[in-house]
Amino acid sequence: MRRLVARCALVLLASLLSMVQSQSEPLNLALPTDNDAILRGGGPEFYQYIERDYKGVKSTPWEGGQYGFVRDPIETPAGIVYTRFHEGIDIRPLQRDERGEPIDPVRAIAAGVVVHTNLVPGFSNYGKYVVAEHRWDGCSYYSLYGHLSSIQVHVGQLVQQRDQLGVMGHTGEGLNQARAHLHLELNLMLSRQFESWHDNLFKTDPNHHGIYNGINLMGIDIARLYLALRKQPALTIPEFLSEEETLYRLLLPDSGHFDLPKFYPWMLARKNAEKPVSWEVSFNRAGVPLKIEPSGKHVREPELSYLKPTGIESSYLTRDQVAGRGQGAHLTDKGKRFARLLIYPD
């Protein structure tokens, strides 16, 4: 019954968003707080630092608040490699009250509809967070605002750009008052079947967030997107992602539950091709899907079809989704789970 109610709510939200945004909005992003140092090249003033202990040396690099592989350095024959991926950006506060608590308002980066609010900090590493859905070029994208101290919107609420969603805080795992920040993401959605996939694989770890769980939302490099839009205001997300480099490709069995080409038809390289027996999906280093091509190769399970030669153990470069090098490269168990999510339950 809970799942039926949730699905009905999703249908209602989708209909509401469709009516309000029947004509696709241009990609116009505002910053979510008054901190605009990123637009002036001010990295230390914009990004919240992390606490690092590398080989006994403690530091607080602001670079760890950026998007990408910016955390957990290890030494390899090819040099230092950062192995932990950060899917969004951490924006430091500009305002604090007399107790040192951040009071920066957090606002919607674009017009849309609120599709999820998490009011219980312990339910997520994001703490209290909000997800809003936006429509650009006929497709849905999802902004996520994490570590809030309070939330001022509700599911189903329509928001305009710069409407307040909540207040910056430090809710969530591993944060303290000194490192309070807003964690911001802009995401693609992976699958409508996420809840069933999660319930099947993680039976002792309840999913409190439906399809808006962070595992089902794949973050793109929003910092680079902000800067790219300053230079090219008419830029679209497909154009932006077309500049990304493919690190690896996966072959997936054909499935009626393969949602990516339905969500983002711009990914399809050949839209009028005959029905394929499998699909080859290209991913960048972050695991963001970039392109989908029909394939004539029969595969019963997802498999790795291409890995760019790098000379570095591939698990360090792929969020542990691919392991090995050269001809010995293969999908890890984590990579297989991720690939099956894309076509679940087939």
C-alpha positions as a Markdown table, in Angstrom:
| # | Residue | x | y | z |
|---|---|---|---|---|
| 1 | Met | 0.0 | 0.0 | 0.0 |
| 2 | Arg | 2.9 | 2.4 | 0.9 |
| 3 | Arg | 4.4 | 1.9 | -2.5 |
| 4 | Leu | 1.1 | 2.3 | -4.3 |
| 5 | Val | 0.5 | 5.6 | -2.5 |
| 6 | Ala | 4.0 | 6.7 | -3.4 |
| 7 | Arg | 3.6 | 5.9 | -7.1 |
| 8 | Cys | 0.3 | 7.8 | -7.2 |
| 9 | Ala | 2.0 | 10.8 | -5.7 |
| 10 | Leu | 4.8 | 10.6 | -8.3 |
| 11 | Val | 2.2 | 10.5 | -11.1 |
| 12 | Leu | 0.5 | 13.5 | -9.6 |
| 13 | Leu | 3.8 | 15.4 | -9.3 |
| 14 | Ala | 4.7 | 14.6 | -12.8 |
| 15 | Ser | 1.4 | 15.8 | -14.1 |
| 16 | Leu | 1.7 | 19.0 | -12.1 |
| 17 | Leu | 5.2 | 19.7 | -13.4 |
| 18 | Ser | 4.1 | 18.9 | -17.0 |
| 19 | Met | 1.2 | 21.4 | -16.8 |
| 20 | Val | 3.4 | 24.2 | -15.3 |
| 21 | Gln | 6.3 | 23.6 | -17.6 |
| 22 | Ser | 4.6 | 22.4 | -20.7 |
| 23 | Gln | 7.1 | 24.4 | -22.7 |
| 24 | Ser | 10.7 | 23.6 | -21.8 |
| 25 | Glu | 12.5 | 26.2 | -19.8 |
| 26 | Pro | 15.9 | 27.4 | -20.9 |
| 27 | Leu | 18.8 | 26.3 | -18.8 |
| 28 | Asn | 19.2 | 29.2 | -16.5 |
| 29 | Leu | 20.8 | 28.5 | -13.2 |
| 30 | Ala | 21.1 | 30.8 | -10.2 |
| 31 | Leu | 23.5 | 30.1 | -7.3 |
| 32 | Pro | 21.7 | 28.7 | -4.3 |
| 33 | Thr | 23.1 | 31.1 | -1.7 |
| 34 | Asp | 24.6 | 34.6 | -1.7 |
| 35 | Asn | 28.1 | 33.1 | -1.9 |
| 36 | Asp | 29.1 | 33.9 | -5.5 |
| 37 | Ala | 32.9 | 33.7 | -5.1 |
| 38 | Ile | 33.0 | 30.8 | -7.7 |
| 39 | Leu | 32.1 | 33.3 | -10.4 |
| 40 | Arg | 35.2 | 35.4 | -9.4 |
| 41 | Gly | 37.7 | 32.5 | -9.2 |
| 42 | Gly | 37.6 | 32.5 | -5.4 |
| 43 | Gly | 37.9 | 28.8 | -4.6 |
| 44 | Pro | 38.8 | 29.2 | -0.9 |
| 45 | Glu | 36.0 | 31.7 | -0.4 |
| 46 | Phe | 33.4 | 29.5 | -2.1 |
| 47 | Tyr | 34.2 | 25.9 | -1.2 |
| 48 | Gln | 34.0 | 24.5 | 2.4 |
| 49 | Tyr | 37.2 | 22.8 | 3.4 |
| 50 | Ile | 37.5 | 19.2 | 4.4 |
| 51 | Glu | 39.6 | 17.7 | 7.2 |
| 52 | Arg | 42.4 | 15.4 | 5.8 |
| 53 | Asp | 45.0 | 13.2 | 7.5 |
| 54 | Tyr | 47.4 | 12.0 | 4.8 |
| 55 | Lys | 50.3 | 10.0 | 6.1 |
| 56 | Gly | 50.1 | 11.6 | 9.5 |
| 57 | Val | 49.9 | 15.2 | 8.1 |
| 58 | Lys | 46.7 | 17.0 | 8.9 |
| 59 | Ser | 45.3 | 19.7 | 6.6 |
| 60 | Thr | 42.1 | 21.4 | 5.6 |
| 61 | Pro | 42.1 | 21.7 | 1.8 |
| 62 | Trp | 39.3 | 23.7 | 0.3 |
| 63 | Glu | 39.7 | 21.6 | -2.9 |
| 64 | Gly | 38.0 | 18.8 | -1.1 |
| 65 | Gly | 34.7 | 20.7 | -1.4 |
| 66 | Gln | 34.8 | 20.6 | -5.2 |
| 67 | Tyr | 33.0 | 18.1 | -7.5 |
| 68 | Gly | 34.9 | 15.0 | -8.6 |
| 69 | Phe | 37.7 | 12.8 | -7.3 |
| 70 | Val | 39.0 | 15.2 | -4.7 |
| 71 | Arg | 39.2 | 13.1 | -1.5 |
| 72 | Asp | 41.2 | 10.1 | -0.1 |
| 73 | Pro | 44.6 | 10.4 | -1.8 |
| 74 | Ile | 46.7 | 7.4 | -2.3 |
| 75 | Glu | 50.2 | 7.0 | -3.7 |
| 76 | Thr | 50.6 | 5.0 | -6.9 |
| 77 | Pro | 53.5 | 4.4 | -9.3 |
| 78 | Ala | 51.8 | 7.1 | -11.5 |
| 79 | Gly | 51.7 | 9.6 | -8.6 |
| 80 | Ile | 49.1 | 10.6 | -6.1 |
| 81 | Val | 45.6 | 9.6 | -7.1 |
| 82 | Tyr | 42.4 | 10.8 | -5.3 |
| 83 | Thr | 40.1 | 7.8 | -5.0 |
| 84 | Arg | 36.9 | 9.1 | -3.3 |
| 85 | Phe | 34.3 | 10.8 | -5.5 |
| 86 | His | 32.4 | 13.9 | -4.3 |
| 87 | Glu | 29.1 | 14.1 | -6.3 |
| 88 | Gly | 28.3 | 17.7 | -5.6 |
| 89 | Ile | 29.9 | 20.9 | -4.4 |
| 90 | Asp | 30.1 | 22.2 | -0.8 |
| 91 | Ile | 29.4 | 25.9 | -0.4 |
| 92 | Arg | 30.6 | 27.6 | 2.7 |
| 93 | Pro | 28.4 | 30.0 | 4.7 |
| 94 | Leu | 28.7 | 33.8 | 4.6 |
| 95 | Gln | 26.5 | 34.5 | 7.7 |
| 96 | Arg | 26.6 | 33.1 | 11.2 |
| 97 | Asp | 24.6 | 34.0 | 14.3 |
| 98 | Glu | 26.1 | 34.8 | 17.7 |
| 99 | Arg | 26.3 | 31.1 | 18.5 |
| 100 | Gly | 28.3 | 30.4 | 15.3 |
| 101 | Glu | 25.4 | 28.7 | 13.5 |
| 102 | Pro | 25.1 | 29.4 | 9.8 |
| 103 | Ile | 22.0 | 31.4 | 8.8 |
| 104 | Asp | 22.4 | 31.6 | 5.0 |
| 105 | Pro | 19.1 | 31.1 | 3.1 |
| 106 | Val | 19.2 | 28.3 | 0.6 |
| 107 | Arg | 17.3 | 29.0 | -2.6 |
| 108 | Ala | 16.1 | 27.0 | -5.7 |
| 109 | Ile | 18.6 | 27.2 | -8.5 |
| 110 | Ala | 15.8 | 27.2 | -11.1 |
| 111 | Ala | 12.0 | 27.0 | -11.3 |
| 112 | Gly | 10.6 | 23.5 | -10.6 |
| 113 | Val | 8.6 | 21.4 | -8.2 |
| 114 | Val | 9.7 | 20.0 | -4.9 |
| 115 | Val | 9.6 | 16.2 | -5.2 |
| 116 | His | 11.2 | 15.1 | -1.9 |
| 117 | Thr | 12.1 | 16.4 | 1.5 |
| 118 | Asn | 14.0 | 14.5 | 4.1 |
| 119 | Leu | 13.1 | 15.8 | 7.6 |
| 120 | Val | 15.0 | 13.2 | 9.6 |
| 121 | Pro | 18.7 | 13.9 | 9.6 |
| 122 | Gly | 19.6 | 10.3 | 10.6 |
| 123 | Phe | 17.9 | 8.9 | 7.5 |
| 124 | Ser | 20.7 | 10.1 | 5.1 |
| 125 | Asn | 24.3 | 11.2 | 5.0 |
| 126 | Tyr | 22.8 | 14.3 | 3.4 |
| 127 | Gly | 21.1 | 15.1 | 6.7 |
| 128 | Lys | 18.0 | 17.2 | 6.1 |
| 129 | Tyr | 17.7 | 17.7 | 2.3 |
| 130 | Val | 15.4 | 18.8 | -0.5 |
| 131 | Val | 15.1 | 17.5 | -4.1 |
| 132 | Ala | 13.5 | 19.7 | -6.8 |
| 133 | Glu | 12.7 | 18.6 | -10.3 |
| 134 | His | 13.3 | 20.8 | -13.3 |
| 135 | Arg | 12.4 | 20.5 | -16.9 |
| 136 | Trp | 14.8 | 21.5 | -19.6 |
| 137 | Asp | 14.6 | 20.4 | -23.3 |
| 138 | Gly | 11.8 | 18.1 | -22.4 |
| 139 | Cys | 13.8 | 16.1 | -19.8 |
| 140 | Ser | 13.8 | 16.1 | -16.0 |
| 141 | Tyr | 16.8 | 17.0 | -13.9 |
| 142 | Tyr | 17.0 | 17.1 | -10.2 |
| 143 | Ser | 18.7 | 19.6 | -7.9 |
| 144 | Leu | 19.6 | 18.4 | -4.4 |
| 145 | Tyr | 20.2 | 20.6 | -1.3 |
| 146 | Gly | 21.9 | 18.8 | 1.6 |
| 147 | His | 22.8 | 19.4 | 5.2 |
| 148 | Leu | 20.1 | 21.9 | 5.9 |
| 149 | Ser | 19.2 | 23.0 | 9.4 |
| 150 | Ser | 15.6 | 23.6 | 8.5 |
| 151 | Ile | 13.3 | 23.0 | 5.5 |
| 152 | Gln | 10.6 | 25.5 | 4.5 |
| 153 | Val | 8.9 | 23.8 | 1.5 |
| 154 | His | 6.8 | 20.7 | 1.1 |
| 155 | Val | 6.5 | 18.0 | -1.5 |
| 156 | Gly | 4.4 | 19.1 | -4.5 |
| 157 | Gln | 5.2 | 22.8 | -3.9 |
| 158 | Leu | 6.0 | 24.8 | -7.1 |
| 159 | Val | 9.0 | 27.0 | -6.7 |
| 160 | Gln | 10.4 | 29.8 | -8.8 |
| 161 | Gln | 14.1 | 30.4 | -9.2 |
| 162 | Arg | 15.6 | 31.9 | -6.0 |
| 163 | Asp | 12.6 | 30.9 | -3.8 |
| 164 | Gln | 13.8 | 29.9 | -0.4 |
| 165 | Leu | 13.9 | 26.2 | 0.4 |
| 166 | Gly | 15.5 | 26.2 | 3.8 |
| 167 | Val | 18.5 | 27.3 | 5.8 |
| 168 | Met | 22.1 | 26.1 | 5.6 |
| 169 | Gly | 23.2 | 23.8 | 8.4 |
| 170 | His | 25.4 | 20.9 | 9.4 |
| 171 | Thr | 23.0 | 18.0 | 9.6 |
| 172 | Gly | 24.3 | 14.7 | 8.3 |
| 173 | Glu | 27.1 | 12.3 | 9.0 |
| 174 | Gly | 30.6 | 13.6 | 9.9 |
| 175 | Leu | 29.8 | 17.4 | 10.1 |
| 176 | Asn | 30.3 | 19.9 | 12.8 |
| 177 | Gln | 29.4 | 23.6 | 13.2 |
| 178 | Ala | 32.8 | 24.8 | 11.9 |
| 179 | Arg | 32.3 | 22.9 | 8.6 |
| 180 | Ala | 28.7 | 23.8 | 8.1 |
| 181 | His | 27.9 | 24.1 | 4.4 |
| 182 | Leu | 25.4 | 23.5 | 1.6 |
| 183 | His | 26.0 | 20.4 | -0.4 |
| 184 | Leu | 24.5 | 21.1 | -3.9 |
| 185 | Glu | 24.0 | 18.6 | -6.7 |
| 186 | Leu | 22.4 | 18.6 | -10.2 |
| 187 | Asn | 21.4 | 15.1 | -11.2 |
| 188 | Leu | 20.2 | 12.7 | -13.8 |
| 189 | Met | 17.8 | 10.0 | -12.6 |
| 190 | Leu | 18.8 | 6.4 | -13.4 |
| 191 | Ser | 15.7 | 4.2 | -12.9 |
| 192 | Arg | 12.0 | 4.1 | -12.0 |
| 193 | Gln | 12.6 | 0.7 | -10.5 |
| 194 | Phe | 15.0 | 1.9 | -7.9 |
| 195 | Glu | 12.9 | 1.0 | -4.9 |
| 196 | Ser | 12.5 | -2.7 | -5.9 |
| 197 | Trp | 16.2 | -2.9 | -6.8 |
| 198 | His | 17.2 | -1.4 | -3.4 |
| 199 | Asp | 14.7 | -3.6 | -1.4 |
| 200 | Asn | 16.0 | -6.7 | -3.1 |
| 201 | Leu | 19.7 | -6.0 | -2.5 |
| 202 | Phe | 19.8 | -4.1 | 0.8 |
| 203 | Lys | 17.2 | -5.9 | 2.9 |
| 204 | Thr | 18.5 | -4.5 | 6.2 |
| 205 | Asp | 19.0 | -1.0 | 5.0 |
| 206 | Pro | 15.6 | 0.7 | 4.6 |
| 207 | Asn | 15.2 | 3.2 | 1.8 |
| 208 | His | 13.4 | 6.3 | 3.2 |
| 209 | His | 13.7 | 8.4 | 0.0 |
| 210 | Gly | 11.9 | 6.4 | -2.7 |
| 211 | Ile | 13.4 | 7.1 | -6.2 |
| 212 | Tyr | 15.0 | 10.3 | -4.9 |
| 213 | Asn | 17.6 | 8.3 | -3.0 |
| 214 | Gly | 21.1 | 9.7 | -3.8 |
| 215 | Ile | 22.1 | 6.3 | -5.2 |
| 216 | Asn | 19.5 | 6.8 | -8.0 |
| 217 | Leu | 20.6 | 10.3 | -8.7 |
| 218 | Met | 23.8 | 10.8 | -10.8 |
| 219 | Gly | 25.4 | 14.1 | -10.2 |
| 220 | Ile | 27.0 | 16.1 | -13.0 |
| 221 | Asp | 29.7 | 18.7 | -12.6 |
| 222 | Ile | 27.5 | 21.7 | -11.6 |
| 223 | Ala | 30.5 | 24.0 | -10.8 |
| 224 | Arg | 31.8 | 23.6 | -14.3 |
| 225 | Leu | 28.3 | 24.1 | -15.7 |
| 226 | Tyr | 27.9 | 27.4 | -13.8 |
| 227 | Leu | 31.1 | 28.7 | -15.4 |
| 228 | Ala | 30.3 | 27.3 | -18.8 |
| 229 | Leu | 26.9 | 29.1 | -18.8 |
| 230 | Arg | 28.6 | 32.4 | -18.1 |
| 231 | Lys | 30.5 | 32.0 | -21.3 |
| 232 | Gln | 27.7 | 30.4 | -23.3 |
| 233 | Pro | 24.2 | 31.4 | -21.9 |
| 234 | Ala | 22.3 | 29.2 | -24.5 |
| 235 | Leu | 24.2 | 26.1 | -23.5 |
| 236 | Thr | 22.1 | 22.9 | -22.9 |
| 237 | Ile | 22.9 | 20.0 | -20.7 |
| 238 | Pro | 23.3 | 17.6 | -23.7 |
| 239 | Glu | 25.8 | 20.0 | -25.2 |
| 240 | Phe | 27.6 | 20.4 | -21.9 |
| 241 | Leu | 28.0 | 16.6 | -21.4 |
| 242 | Ser | 29.1 | 16.1 | -25.0 |
| 243 | Glu | 32.4 | 17.6 | -24.0 |
| 244 | Glu | 33.0 | 14.9 | -21.4 |
| 245 | Glu | 35.5 | 12.1 | -22.1 |
| 246 | Thr | 34.4 | 8.5 | -22.1 |
| 247 | Leu | 36.3 | 6.4 | -19.7 |
| 248 | Tyr | 34.5 | 3.1 | -20.1 |
| 249 | Arg | 31.5 | 1.5 | -21.8 |
| 250 | Leu | 29.1 | -1.2 | -20.6 |
| 251 | Leu | 27.0 | -3.6 | -22.6 |
| 252 | Leu | 23.5 | -4.2 | -21.2 |
| 253 | Pro | 21.0 | -6.8 | -22.3 |
| 254 | Asp | 17.9 | -5.2 | -23.9 |
| 255 | Ser | 15.3 | -4.5 | -21.4 |
| 256 | Gly | 11.8 | -3.0 | -21.3 |
| 257 | His | 12.8 | -1.4 | -18.0 |
| 258 | Phe | 15.9 | 0.5 | -19.4 |
| 259 | Asp | 14.8 | 4.0 | -18.4 |
| 260 | Leu | 17.8 | 6.1 | -19.4 |
| 261 | Pro | 16.8 | 6.4 | -23.1 |
| 262 | Lys | 13.3 | 7.2 | -22.1 |
| 263 | Phe | 14.4 | 9.8 | -19.5 |
| 264 | Tyr | 17.1 | 11.4 | -21.7 |
| 265 | Pro | 16.5 | 10.6 | -25.4 |
| 266 | Trp | 19.3 | 12.9 | -26.4 |
| 267 | Met | 21.7 | 10.1 | -25.2 |
| 268 | Leu | 20.6 | 7.9 | -28.1 |
| 269 | Ala | 23.2 | 7.9 | -30.8 |
| 270 | Arg | 21.0 | 6.3 | -33.4 |
| 271 | Lys | 17.3 | 7.0 | -32.7 |
| 272 | Asn | 15.9 | 5.1 | -35.6 |
| 273 | Ala | 18.0 | 1.9 | -35.4 |
| 274 | Glu | 16.3 | -1.5 | -35.5 |
| 275 | Lys | 15.5 | -3.1 | -32.2 |
| 276 | Pro | 18.9 | -4.0 | -30.7 |
| 277 | Val | 19.7 | -7.2 | -28.7 |
| 278 | Ser | 21.8 | -5.1 | -26.3 |
| 279 | Trp | 22.8 | -1.5 | -25.5 |
| 280 | Glu | 26.3 | -0.1 | -25.2 |
| 281 | Val | 26.4 | 2.8 | -22.7 |
| 282 | Ser | 29.3 | 5.2 | -22.4 |
| 283 | Phe | 30.3 | 6.7 | -19.0 |
| 284 | Asn | 32.7 | 9.4 | -17.9 |
| 285 | Arg | 35.0 | 8.9 | -15.0 |
| 286 | Ala | 32.3 | 10.0 | -12.6 |
| 287 | Gly | 30.0 | 7.3 | -13.8 |
| 288 | Val | 27.7 | 9.8 | -15.6 |
| 289 | Pro | 26.1 | 8.2 | -18.7 |
| 290 | Leu | 26.9 | 10.1 | -21.8 |
| 291 | Lys | 25.8 | 8.1 | -24.8 |
| 292 | Ile | 23.6 | 5.0 | -25.6 |
| 293 | Glu | 24.2 | 3.0 | -28.8 |
| 294 | Pro | 22.3 | -0.1 | -30.0 |
| 295 | Ser | 24.4 | -3.2 | -30.2 |
| 296 | Gly | 24.1 | -6.5 | -32.0 |
| 297 | Lys | 26.1 | -8.5 | -29.5 |
| 298 | His | 24.1 | -10.9 | -27.3 |
| 299 | Val | 24.9 | -10.6 | -23.6 |
| 300 | Arg | 23.0 | -12.3 | -20.7 |
| 301 | Glu | 24.6 | -10.1 | -18.1 |
| 302 | Pro | 26.0 | -6.6 | -18.1 |
| 303 | Glu | 29.7 | -6.6 | -19.1 |
| 304 | Leu | 32.5 | -4.2 | -19.7 |
| 305 | Ser | 33.1 | -3.6 | -23.4 |
| 306 | Tyr | 35.7 | -0.8 | -23.3 |
| 307 | Leu | 38.1 | 0.8 | -20.8 |
| 308 | Lys | 40.4 | 3.7 | -21.8 |
| 309 | Pro | 44.0 | 2.8 | -21.2 |
| 310 | Thr | 45.5 | 4.8 | -18.3 |
| 311 | Gly | 48.2 | 2.7 | -16.6 |
| 312 | Ile | 46.4 | 3.2 | -13.2 |
| 313 | Glu | 44.3 | 0.5 | -11.4 |
| 314 | Ser | 40.8 | 1.2 | -12.7 |
| 315 | Ser | 39.1 | 0.8 | -9.4 |
| 316 | Tyr | 40.7 | 4.1 | -8.4 |
| 317 | Leu | 39.2 | 5.9 | -11.4 |
| 318 | Thr | 35.7 | 4.4 | -11.5 |
| 319 | Arg | 34.3 | 4.6 | -8.0 |
| 320 | Asp | 35.2 | 0.8 | -7.7 |
| 321 | Gln | 32.8 | -0.1 | -10.5 |
| 322 | Val | 35.6 | -1.5 | -12.7 |
| 323 | Ala | 38.8 | -3.3 | -11.5 |
| 324 | Gly | 42.0 | -4.4 | -13.2 |
| 325 | Arg | 43.9 | -3.1 | -16.2 |
| 326 | Gly | 44.0 | -3.8 | -19.9 |
| 327 | Gln | 42.6 | -7.2 | -20.9 |
| 328 | Gly | 42.1 | -8.1 | -17.3 |
| 329 | Ala | 39.7 | -5.2 | -16.6 |
| 330 | His | 36.2 | -6.3 | -15.5 |
| 331 | Leu | 33.1 | -5.2 | -13.6 |
| 332 | Thr | 33.3 | -5.5 | -9.9 |
| 333 | Asp | 30.4 | -6.7 | -7.8 |
| 334 | Lys | 29.6 | -3.1 | -7.1 |
| 335 | Gly | 29.7 | -2.3 | -10.9 |
| 336 | Lys | 27.4 | -5.3 | -11.7 |
| 337 | Arg | 24.9 | -4.0 | -9.1 |
| 338 | Phe | 25.0 | -0.5 | -10.7 |
| 339 | Ala | 24.6 | -1.9 | -14.2 |
| 340 | Arg | 21.7 | -4.1 | -13.2 |
| 341 | Leu | 19.9 | -1.1 | -11.7 |
| 342 | Leu | 19.8 | 0.4 | -15.1 |
| 343 | Ile | 17.8 | -2.5 | -16.5 |
| 344 | Tyr | 16.1 | -3.9 | -13.3 |
| 345 | Pro | 14.2 | -6.2 | -12.9 |
| 346 | Asp | 15.3 | -7.9 | -16.2 |
